[in-house]
Amino acid sequence: MSNWKIPLFEPEFTSEDIEAACAPLREGWISMGERTYAFEKAFRDKICAAHVFAVCNGTAALHLALAALGIGRGDEVILPSLTFVACANVIVQQCAIPVFTDCCSEEDWTLSPQDIERKITHGARAIMAVHYAGFPCRMEEIVPIARRHNLAIIEDCAHALFSIRKGKPCGLWGDIGCFSFFTNKNMTTGEGGMLTTNDDRLAERIRLMRSHGMTTLTLDRHRGYARSYDVVEFGFNYRIDEIRAALGSSQLQRMDSRLLRRKEIYWHYLEKLKDIDGIIIPFQDRTEDNVGYHIFPIYIKKSSIRDQLMDALKQEGIQTSIHYPPIHHFMAYREAGYSAECPLTERLTSGEITLPFYPSMSEEQISIVCESLRRNLLALS
Ligand SMILES: *Cc1c(COP(=O)(O)O)cnc(C)c1O
């Protein structure tokens, strides 16, 4: 596929995964049905949410969350600029306004509660909290701010599968949690996503809006339970299918051991990186959180050499990435006038590099990455 010696990420598929994905094809029913409900039940039990809904991808989950909360024209949604562009795109698609906030500090790259407070206006309706790299946002500070200003909270848990802060899982702090099962995420179905909520009323809207706002599903009609339907919301088709749901259930069974392995790799990295000068490793004070480690971001203090450093690593077969270019720097956002005051985000993203990170990584591969980083940093300094 690619000739990276050490890729950025590597999904794992066992023979059980392959069997699971083939079963719906053999049986003949592939659109949303019993396997989706089984996947949802397993996920619900794991995260202890009252309601969970599987959808076709994480972006659809975020869009559905905004729509279910009734966020629309002119409403302001506060979110970090340091996140994947999908977060802001779905806000704009709802004709709402993204309000970009800065990170907390050089050590904590999640969105700053102080900056949230500063940027709340009378048009604000919601906060989209992104648990960057798997590290939970400071939800114990963000939730009271949201309450005080009557704002909804959507959590983007695409990086934070089974991350826990102060005993509460990511996805259950706010009104709605949104997960992604894209190929590079900790658990994957190729494309896939999940919403979590403890709110019965929101759950009912999500259930309807996931499938056209219709009162019955194709499966109900197939089984003869229902002849026709009414449409009670303006919905989407954001359903998942049985092939992906079966793969999701299979992957979910291994998640605990995979997350433990990620944790080990994270600690190996910390150990091997600790004597390298010229870098900052964020989140080192997050020892009390239960982190579902997703990516390994570092900051190169001499940010002017970042791109050359990435090229040098590439020459040695090591794939790296940038998480993320700030959203307010993208052309579409600049041209639409979504400016933002996020100086720390701008500084951190100009020197950020994401190192290879996946459960099947060997200790030797981690050493190769760290050695190459040390050598090339010296050469470029
Ligand atoms: C992957 C990701 C998404 C989007 O999920 P998709 O399943 O790719 O649509 C949203 N937010 C963050 C932070 C992500 O990493």
Coordinates of C-alpha atoms in Angstrom, one line a residue, residues 74-346:
G74 CA -27.2 33.1 13.4
D75 CA -26.6 31.0 16.5
E76 CA -23.0 31.1 17.7
V77 CA -21.2 27.9 18.6
I78 CA -18.0 28.2 20.5
L79 CA -15.3 25.7 19.5
P80 CA -11.5 25.4 19.4
S81 CA -9.6 26.4 16.3
L82 CA -7.3 23.5 17.1
T83 CA -9.5 20.7 15.8
F84 CA -10.5 18.9 12.6
V85 CA -12.3 21.1 10.2
A86 CA -15.5 19.0 10.3
C87 CA -16.4 20.6 13.6
A88 CA -16.6 24.0 12.1
N89 CA -18.0 22.9 8.7
V90 CA -21.1 21.4 10.3
I91 CA -21.7 24.6 12.2
V92 CA -21.5 26.7 9.0
Q93 CA -23.8 24.1 7.2
Q94 CA -26.4 24.8 9.9
C95 CA -26.1 28.5 9.0
A96 CA -24.7 29.0 12.5
I97 CA -21.5 30.9 13.3
P98 CA -18.3 29.3 14.5
V99 CA -16.6 31.2 17.3
F100 CA -13.0 30.0 17.6
T101 CA -11.4 29.8 21.0
D102 CA -7.8 29.4 22.1
C103 CA -6.0 26.5 23.9
C104 CA -5.3 26.7 27.7
S105 CA -1.5 26.7 27.7
E106 CA 1.6 25.2 26.2
E107 CA 1.0 22.1 28.3
D108 CA -2.8 21.9 27.9
W109 CA -4.0 22.2 24.3
T110 CA -7.7 21.7 25.0
L111 CA -10.0 24.7 24.8
S112 CA -9.5 27.4 27.4
P113 CA -12.5 27.9 29.8
Q114 CA -11.2 31.5 30.3
D115 CA -11.3 32.2 26.5
I116 CA -14.7 30.6 26.3
E117 CA -16.0 33.1 28.9
R118 CA -14.3 36.0 27.0
K119 CA -16.0 35.0 23.7
I120 CA -19.5 34.4 24.9
T121 CA -22.0 37.0 23.4
H122 CA -25.8 37.1 23.6
G123 CA -25.9 35.1 20.3
A124 CA -24.0 32.1 21.9
R125 CA -26.0 28.9 21.9
A126 CA -23.6 26.0 22.4
I127 CA -20.0 24.9 23.1
M128 CA -18.3 22.2 21.1
A129 CA -15.7 20.7 23.4
V130 CA -13.0 18.7 21.5
H131 CA -11.1 16.2 23.6
Y132 CA -7.8 16.7 21.7
A133 CA -5.5 13.7 21.3
G134 CA -7.8 11.8 23.8
F135 CA -7.1 14.3 26.7
P136 CA -10.4 15.4 28.2
C137 CA -11.2 19.1 28.1
R138 CA -11.5 20.8 31.5
M139 CA -15.2 19.8 31.7
E140 CA -15.6 20.5 35.4
E141 CA -14.9 24.2 34.5
I142 CA -16.7 24.3 31.1
V143 CA -20.0 22.7 32.3
P144 CA -20.6 25.5 34.9
I145 CA -19.9 28.2 32.4
A146 CA -22.4 26.6 30.0
R147 CA -25.0 26.4 32.7
R148 CA -24.5 30.0 33.7
H149 CA -25.0 31.2 30.1
N150 CA -27.6 28.6 29.2
L151 CA -25.5 27.0 26.5
A152 CA -25.7 23.4 25.2
I153 CA -22.6 21.3 25.2
I154 CA -21.6 19.0 22.3
E155 CA -18.5 16.9 23.0
D156 CA -16.4 15.8 20.1
C157 CA -15.0 12.5 21.3
A158 CA -13.5 11.4 18.0
H159 CA -10.1 11.2 19.8
A160 CA -11.4 10.3 23.2
L161 CA -13.0 6.8 23.0
F162 CA -13.4 5.7 26.6
S163 CA -11.4 8.7 28.0
I164 CA -12.5 9.4 31.6
R165 CA -12.1 12.6 33.6
K166 CA -13.0 12.7 37.3
G167 CA -14.8 9.4 37.0
K168 CA -17.1 10.6 34.2
P169 CA -16.6 9.3 30.6
C170 CA -16.1 11.8 27.7
G171 CA -19.4 11.9 25.9
L172 CA -21.5 12.1 29.1
W173 CA -20.4 15.5 30.4
G174 CA -22.4 17.5 27.9
D175 CA -25.8 17.2 26.2
I176 CA -24.5 15.0 23.3
G177 CA -21.2 13.2 22.7
C178 CA -20.0 12.4 19.2
F179 CA -17.6 9.6 18.3
S180 CA -15.9 8.7 15.0
F181 CA -14.8 5.3 13.7
F182 CA -12.9 6.5 10.7
T183 CA -9.8 4.5 9.6
N184 CA -7.3 6.4 11.7
K185 CA -9.4 6.4 14.9
N186 CA -8.8 4.1 17.9
M187 CA -11.6 1.9 16.7
T188 CA -12.6 1.8 13.1
T189 CA -15.4 0.6 10.8
G190 CA -13.9 2.4 7.8
E191 CA -16.6 5.1 8.1
G192 CA -18.8 5.3 11.2
G193 CA -19.8 7.3 14.2
M194 CA -21.9 7.3 17.3
L195 CA -23.9 9.7 19.4
T196 CA -24.4 9.4 23.2
T197 CA -26.9 11.3 25.3
N198 CA -28.7 10.9 28.6
D199 CA -31.5 13.2 27.5
D200 CA -34.6 11.4 26.5
R201 CA -36.0 14.2 24.4
L202 CA -32.8 14.8 22.5
A203 CA -32.6 11.0 22.0
E204 CA -36.0 10.9 20.3
R205 CA -35.0 13.7 18.0
I206 CA -31.7 12.1 17.1
R207 CA -33.5 8.8 16.4
L208 CA -35.9 10.5 14.1
M209 CA -33.5 12.8 12.3
R210 CA -31.0 10.0 11.7
S211 CA -33.5 8.5 9.3
H212 CA -35.4 11.3 7.4
G213 CA -37.6 12.2 10.4
M214 CA -39.7 9.1 9.5
T215 CA -41.7 7.3 12.0
T216 CA -40.8 3.8 10.7
L217 CA -37.7 2.1 9.3
T218 CA -37.3 0.0 6.2
L219 CA -36.7 -3.0 8.5
D220 CA -40.1 -2.4 10.2
R221 CA -41.8 -2.5 6.9
H222 CA -39.8 -5.4 5.7
R223 CA -41.0 -7.4 8.7
G224 CA -44.6 -6.3 8.2
Y225 CA -44.8 -4.3 11.4
A226 CA -45.6 -1.1 9.5
R227 CA -47.3 -0.3 6.2
S228 CA -46.6 3.4 5.9
Y229 CA -45.0 6.3 7.8
D230 CA -45.3 9.9 8.7
V231 CA -42.5 12.5 8.7
V232 CA -42.3 14.4 11.9
E233 CA -38.9 16.2 11.6
F234 CA -36.7 17.4 8.8
G235 CA -34.2 14.7 8.9
F236 CA -31.1 13.3 7.2
N237 CA -30.0 9.8 6.1
Y238 CA -27.1 9.4 8.6
R239 CA -27.7 5.6 9.2
I240 CA -24.9 3.1 9.5
D241 CA -25.1 -0.3 7.8
E242 CA -25.0 -3.8 9.1
I243 CA -21.5 -4.6 7.7
R244 CA -19.9 -1.7 9.5
A245 CA -22.0 -2.3 12.7
A246 CA -20.8 -5.9 12.8
L247 CA -17.2 -4.8 12.4
G248 CA -17.8 -2.2 15.1
S249 CA -19.1 -4.8 17.6
S250 CA -16.1 -7.0 16.8
Q251 CA -13.6 -4.2 17.3
L252 CA -15.3 -3.0 20.4
Q253 CA -14.6 -6.4 22.1
R254 CA -10.8 -5.7 21.8
M255 CA -10.8 -2.1 22.8
D256 CA -9.8 -2.5 26.5
S257 CA -6.6 -4.4 25.5
R258 CA -5.9 -2.0 22.6
L259 CA -6.2 1.0 24.9
L260 CA -3.8 -0.6 27.4
R261 CA -1.3 -1.1 24.6
R262 CA -1.7 2.5 23.5
K263 CA -1.0 3.6 27.1
E264 CA 2.2 1.5 27.2
I265 CA 3.4 3.0 23.9
Y266 CA 2.7 6.5 25.2
W267 CA 4.8 5.8 28.2
H268 CA 7.6 4.3 26.1
Y269 CA 7.6 7.5 24.0
L270 CA 7.7 9.7 27.1
E271 CA 10.7 7.8 28.4
K272 CA 12.6 7.9 25.2
L273 CA 11.8 11.6 24.4
K274 CA 12.6 13.0 27.9
D275 CA 16.2 14.0 27.2
I276 CA 15.6 15.5 23.8
D277 CA 16.1 19.2 23.9
G278 CA 14.0 21.6 21.8
I279 CA 10.6 19.9 22.1
I280 CA 7.6 20.3 24.4
I281 CA 5.4 17.3 25.1
P282 CA 2.0 18.5 26.1
F283 CA -0.4 17.1 28.7
Q284 CA 2.3 15.6 31.0
D285 CA 0.3 16.8 34.1
R286 CA -2.8 14.7 33.1
T287 CA -1.9 11.8 35.4
E288 CA -5.3 11.8 37.0
D289 CA -7.3 11.4 33.8
N290 CA -8.0 8.0 32.3
V291 CA -6.8 8.8 28.7
G292 CA -7.8 6.9 25.6
Y293 CA -4.5 7.9 24.0
H294 CA -5.2 8.6 20.3
I295 CA -2.3 10.6 18.7
F296 CA 1.1 11.7 19.9
P297 CA 1.6 15.4 19.3
I298 CA 4.8 17.3 20.2
Y299 CA 5.8 21.0 19.8
I300 CA 9.1 21.9 18.2
K301 CA 10.3 25.0 20.0
K302 CA 12.2 26.2 16.9
S303 CA 9.0 26.1 14.8
S304 CA 10.8 27.5 11.7
I305 CA 12.4 24.1 11.2
R306 CA 9.2 22.1 11.5
D307 CA 8.6 21.4 7.8
Q308 CA 12.2 20.5 7.2
L309 CA 12.1 18.1 10.1
M310 CA 9.0 16.4 8.7
D311 CA 10.8 16.0 5.4
A312 CA 13.9 14.6 7.1
L313 CA 11.7 12.0 8.9
K314 CA 10.0 11.2 5.7
Q315 CA 13.3 10.5 4.0
E316 CA 13.9 7.9 6.7
G317 CA 10.5 6.3 6.0
I318 CA 8.8 7.8 9.1
Q319 CA 5.3 9.3 8.5
T320 CA 4.3 12.3 10.6
S321 CA 1.4 14.7 10.4
I322 CA 0.1 18.0 11.7
H323 CA -2.9 18.1 14.1
Y324 CA -4.1 20.6 13.0
P325 CA -3.7 23.7 10.9
P326 CA -5.9 26.2 12.7
I327 CA -9.4 26.3 11.1
H328 CA -9.5 30.1 11.0
H329 CA -6.5 30.0 8.6
F330 CA -8.2 27.9 5.9
M331 CA -9.2 29.9 2.8
A332 CA -12.9 29.2 3.0
Y333 CA -13.0 30.5 6.6
R334 CA -10.8 33.5 5.8
E335 CA -12.9 34.5 2.8
A336 CA -16.1 34.2 4.8
G337 CA -14.6 36.5 7.4
Y338 CA -14.4 34.1 10.3
S339 CA -11.4 35.7 11.9
A340 CA -10.3 34.6 15.4
E341 CA -8.0 35.7 18.1
C342 CA -6.2 32.6 19.0
P343 CA -2.5 33.5 19.4
L344 CA -1.5 30.4 21.3
T345 CA -3.2 28.1 18.8
E346 CA -1.3 29.9 16.0

